[in-house]
């Protein structure tokens, strides 16, 4: 059963390895915790999950794998079939618990049955909602609903006010990394892009170097200096503004402010829908802060990493047709410009705040995704993570998308 | 059988936390603790040491910390100086080996509690440099060619504020627990533990205001348990009437002594705006 559970976890994307499974078995053998379903849940979570973002997935798999299995815990006690993890010096404790468990078995089973039914009913009622099980529906079970009769026996008998079992409450939904993110999370993700290099004037004392040189010099001081460590990553950020992007203003702001803090060499430009021959530095002064896209390509070297942020949602003509722009007459199509940018900056990604599931239904998103060589990622923590991984890759040229127009 | 940790008179531990701590103690593995700032991660180690009556070794990590510093350091500079003065102790390199916290903990006569605080502050490679030490609880001193082994596997707690991702190989060796922000009844128990004689009325009002502040959307830094405790201490010191706290129920004024709860001028500003809006709406 545990092995099946283990593979269930892997399938759900919780990174568990054999080591952790063995650790869990070892912990069970060593009787590291009590024997109630809930304590088993806590123990399994402690051993198998190493990141709070995976708590929610763990809860889901746990609920699925051990659905109905809580009874096993009671039966194990009642039938006195102590598995290897029931053995040992807990004998005094055990007999007492046994007695109690046997006493309460009928009541417990019935209670759980009713509870489960109630939960099932409610799940159906909430069908389509994002919340799996609301706590409200189980209120008849109220305090002590989970376990009033004492099969659960930790050292502390306190606080048994659980109505829905802990793993079914899914309290950790917020930590799942497919949800939207705040600045701090973004900073963390962006931070992975940091690359330190010693640049500039050598003005710091290199203690280790000095000691080594002095030792080699038979004790005569030989001072060595090194330049300061600096974050050497250079980033160009292109932000889509206006139109359909209004829905995503907040997440883009966050992205922008996070990027601002993390990189010393950060330049940002705005564009509308697709970059054409001009982008601009300041959205309020579009006319006078415009910069030619060609000039951008000339000014910033190909070692700059480029991040586009845009929902890529528009009429396909705005991308593939010369003159397709909604704002002005563009001589060359957006696709041409995107291809030029891809060629000028080999390390480039597109972050899309639209949910990924919707992409395939929007023609313009599909086109742009192909244009940037499939390097389009959703603007959530996971997407940002893969985008950064892509940017870190030392740059060979991406697969060249075929030209869409003549 | 080893003794179990079950919270103390000063520290309320939830069931899941106790399970995690006891599992780590039983199997002798490091326990990695994460959680919002101010949820008592560091205090946990102190309380475990106190309740199990074990010595506590604390190793606080800074951005400049190196894994080697926890093991030992070779003070080459003073040896160099001594050699120029021609002192006799120069001959023995062991005189210049300075023991780190890990070494001290390994040498302890009884099983100690070792706290590695805020491991995420250090360089990304820091945890990787400690893999063998955590696994086997031993390390090698190259200068003196000596193997240092732990007499008793320390109860090891590691805290992290999530500023950096920790490497997988390191995580594999640890147990992990995330301290959730306490719900209202747990919080009530925590406050009671810290302020035993607190009037029920004041407690109810203070908690209500506190959770209200926490749930305000758009806060940059949500106040946490330690801030709540500070705030209650202030309320007691100033002898604030619960009625004053009730006045802000309708958001007419900022909560009394809000400086203990809101630590960021944008947050205070946000609150002032809310108060302003509510006044105008009436």
Coordinates of C-alpha atoms in Angstrom, one line a residue, chain A residues 120-318:
Chain A
X120 CA -19.5 12.7 -0.5
X121 CA -22.8 14.4 -0.7
X122 CA -21.1 17.7 -0.2
X123 CA -18.5 17.1 -2.8
X124 CA -21.2 16.5 -5.3
X125 CA -23.1 19.6 -4.3
X126 CA -19.9 21.6 -4.8
X127 CA -19.1 20.0 -8.1
X128 CA -17.2 22.4 -10.2
X129 CA -16.2 24.6 -7.4
X130 CA -12.5 24.8 -6.6
X131 CA -12.9 23.9 -3.0
X132 CA -12.8 20.2 -2.5
X133 CA -14.7 19.9 0.7
X134 CA -16.1 22.8 2.7
X135 CA -15.8 22.6 6.4
X136 CA -19.3 23.9 6.9
X137 CA -21.0 20.7 5.8
X138 CA -19.4 18.6 8.4
X139 CA -20.4 20.9 11.2
X140 CA -22.9 18.3 12.7
X141 CA -19.8 16.4 13.7
X142 CA -18.5 19.5 15.3
X143 CA -16.0 19.2 18.0
X144 CA -14.8 15.7 18.7
X145 CA -16.4 14.7 15.4
X146 CA -13.2 13.3 14.1
X147 CA -12.4 11.2 17.0
X148 CA -14.4 11.4 20.1
X149 CA -13.8 7.9 21.3
X150 CA -10.1 7.8 21.5
X151 CA -8.4 5.6 18.9
X152 CA -6.1 8.5 18.4
X153 CA -3.7 8.4 21.3
X154 CA -0.8 10.7 21.2
X155 CA 0.7 11.9 24.4
X156 CA -1.6 14.9 24.2
X157 CA -5.2 14.2 24.1
X158 CA -6.1 17.8 23.7
X159 CA -7.8 19.6 20.9
X160 CA -9.8 17.0 19.1
X161 CA -11.9 19.5 17.3
X162 CA -11.3 18.2 13.8
X163 CA -14.3 17.6 11.8
X164 CA -12.8 17.0 8.4
X165 CA -9.6 15.0 8.6
X166 CA -6.5 17.2 8.4
X167 CA -5.4 16.0 5.0
X168 CA -8.8 16.6 3.5
X169 CA -8.9 20.2 4.6
X170 CA -6.2 21.1 2.1
X171 CA -5.0 24.0 4.1
X172 CA -1.8 24.2 2.1
X173 CA -3.4 25.1 -1.1
X174 CA -1.7 28.5 -1.0
X175 CA 1.7 27.1 -1.0
X176 CA 1.3 25.1 -4.2
X177 CA 3.5 26.7 -6.8
X178 CA 1.0 26.8 -9.5
X179 CA -0.8 29.7 -7.9
X180 CA -0.1 33.3 -8.6
X181 CA 2.8 34.9 -6.8
X182 CA 3.8 37.9 -4.9
X183 CA 6.9 40.0 -5.3
X184 CA 8.9 38.1 -2.7
X185 CA 8.3 34.7 -4.5
X186 CA 9.3 36.3 -7.7
X187 CA 12.4 37.7 -6.3
X188 CA 13.4 34.3 -5.1
X189 CA 12.8 32.9 -8.6
X190 CA 14.6 35.6 -10.3
X191 CA 17.5 35.4 -7.9
X192 CA 18.4 32.1 -9.5
X193 CA 19.5 34.1 -12.5
X194 CA 22.2 35.8 -10.5
X195 CA 25.7 35.1 -11.7
X196 CA 28.5 36.5 -9.7
X197 CA 31.7 37.6 -11.3
X198 CA 34.6 39.7 -10.1
X199 CA 34.7 42.8 -12.2
X200 CA 36.4 46.1 -12.1
X201 CA 39.3 47.5 -10.0
X202 CA 41.0 45.1 -7.7
X203 CA 40.5 46.8 -4.4
X204 CA 39.6 44.1 -1.9
X205 CA 42.2 42.2 0.1
X206 CA 42.3 38.5 -1.0
X207 CA 43.1 37.0 2.4
X208 CA 43.5 33.5 1.3
X209 CA 45.6 34.5 -1.7
X210 CA 47.8 36.7 0.5
X211 CA 48.4 34.0 3.0
X212 CA 49.3 31.5 0.3
X213 CA 51.5 33.9 -1.5
X214 CA 53.2 34.9 1.8
X215 CA 53.8 31.3 2.7
X216 CA 55.3 30.5 -0.7
X217 CA 57.4 33.6 -0.2
X218 CA 58.9 32.1 2.9
X219 CA 57.0 34.4 5.3
X220 CA 57.7 37.7 3.6
X221 CA 54.4 39.5 3.2
X222 CA 53.0 39.5 -0.3
X223 CA 49.6 41.3 -0.5
X224 CA 47.1 40.1 -3.1
X225 CA 44.0 42.1 -4.2
X226 CA 40.9 41.0 -6.0
X227 CA 37.9 43.0 -7.5
X228 CA 34.6 43.0 -5.8
X229 CA 32.0 40.4 -6.6
X230 CA 29.1 41.8 -8.6
X231 CA 26.0 40.4 -10.1
X232 CA 26.9 40.2 -13.8
X233 CA 23.6 39.2 -15.3
X234 CA 22.2 41.7 -17.7
X235 CA 18.5 41.7 -18.4
X236 CA 16.2 43.5 -20.9
X237 CA 12.6 43.5 -19.9
X238 CA 9.8 44.2 -22.5
X239 CA 6.4 44.8 -21.0
X240 CA 3.1 44.8 -22.8
X241 CA 0.8 47.6 -21.8
X242 CA -2.7 48.6 -22.4
X243 CA -5.6 46.8 -24.0
X244 CA -6.1 43.2 -22.8
X245 CA -3.1 43.6 -20.4
X246 CA -5.2 45.7 -18.0
X247 CA -6.4 42.5 -16.3
X248 CA -2.8 41.6 -15.5
X249 CA -1.5 44.9 -14.3
X250 CA -1.0 43.8 -10.8
X251 CA 1.1 40.7 -11.5
X252 CA 3.1 42.6 -14.1
X253 CA 3.8 45.4 -11.6
X254 CA 5.0 42.8 -9.1
X255 CA 7.2 41.1 -11.7
X256 CA 8.6 44.5 -12.6
X257 CA 9.4 45.5 -9.1
X258 CA 10.9 42.1 -8.3
X259 CA 13.1 42.3 -11.3
X260 CA 14.1 45.9 -10.4
X261 CA 15.5 44.8 -7.0
X262 CA 17.3 41.8 -8.3
X263 CA 19.3 43.0 -11.2
X264 CA 21.8 45.8 -11.4
X265 CA 21.8 45.8 -15.2
X266 CA 18.2 45.9 -16.0
X267 CA 16.7 47.9 -18.8
X268 CA 12.9 47.9 -19.5
X269 CA 10.9 48.9 -22.5
X270 CA 7.1 49.0 -23.2
X271 CA 5.3 47.8 -26.2
X272 CA 1.7 47.2 -27.2
X273 CA 0.7 43.7 -28.1
X274 CA 3.8 42.9 -30.3
X275 CA 7.0 44.8 -30.5
X276 CA 7.2 46.7 -33.9
X277 CA 9.9 49.1 -35.1
X278 CA 9.6 51.2 -31.9
X279 CA 9.3 50.5 -28.2
X280 CA 9.2 53.2 -25.5
X281 CA 10.9 53.8 -22.2
X282 CA 8.1 55.7 -20.4
X283 CA 4.5 54.7 -21.0
X284 CA 3.2 58.3 -20.2
X285 CA 5.4 59.9 -22.7
X286 CA 5.2 57.5 -25.5
X287 CA 5.9 60.0 -28.2
X288 CA 9.1 61.4 -26.9
X289 CA 10.5 58.4 -25.1
X290 CA 10.3 56.1 -28.1
X291 CA 13.3 54.1 -29.0
X292 CA 13.9 52.3 -32.3
X293 CA 13.9 48.5 -31.9
X294 CA 16.9 48.4 -34.1
X295 CA 18.6 50.8 -31.9
X296 CA 17.9 48.6 -28.9
X297 CA 19.4 45.6 -30.7
X298 CA 22.5 47.6 -31.5
X299 CA 22.9 49.1 -28.1
X300 CA 22.6 46.0 -26.0
X301 CA 24.9 43.1 -26.6
X302 CA 23.8 39.6 -27.3
X303 CA 24.8 38.7 -23.7
X304 CA 21.7 40.4 -22.5
X305 CA 18.9 38.1 -21.5
X306 CA 15.5 39.2 -22.8
X307 CA 12.2 38.7 -21.0
X308 CA 8.9 39.6 -22.7
X309 CA 5.9 40.0 -20.5
X310 CA 2.6 40.0 -22.4
X311 CA -0.6 38.1 -22.8
X312 CA -0.1 37.7 -26.6
X313 CA -3.8 38.0 -27.0
X314 CA -4.8 40.0 -30.1
X315 CA -5.9 39.6 -33.6
X316 CA -3.5 37.3 -35.5
X317 CA -3.2 40.0 -38.2
X318 CA -1.4 42.2 -35.7

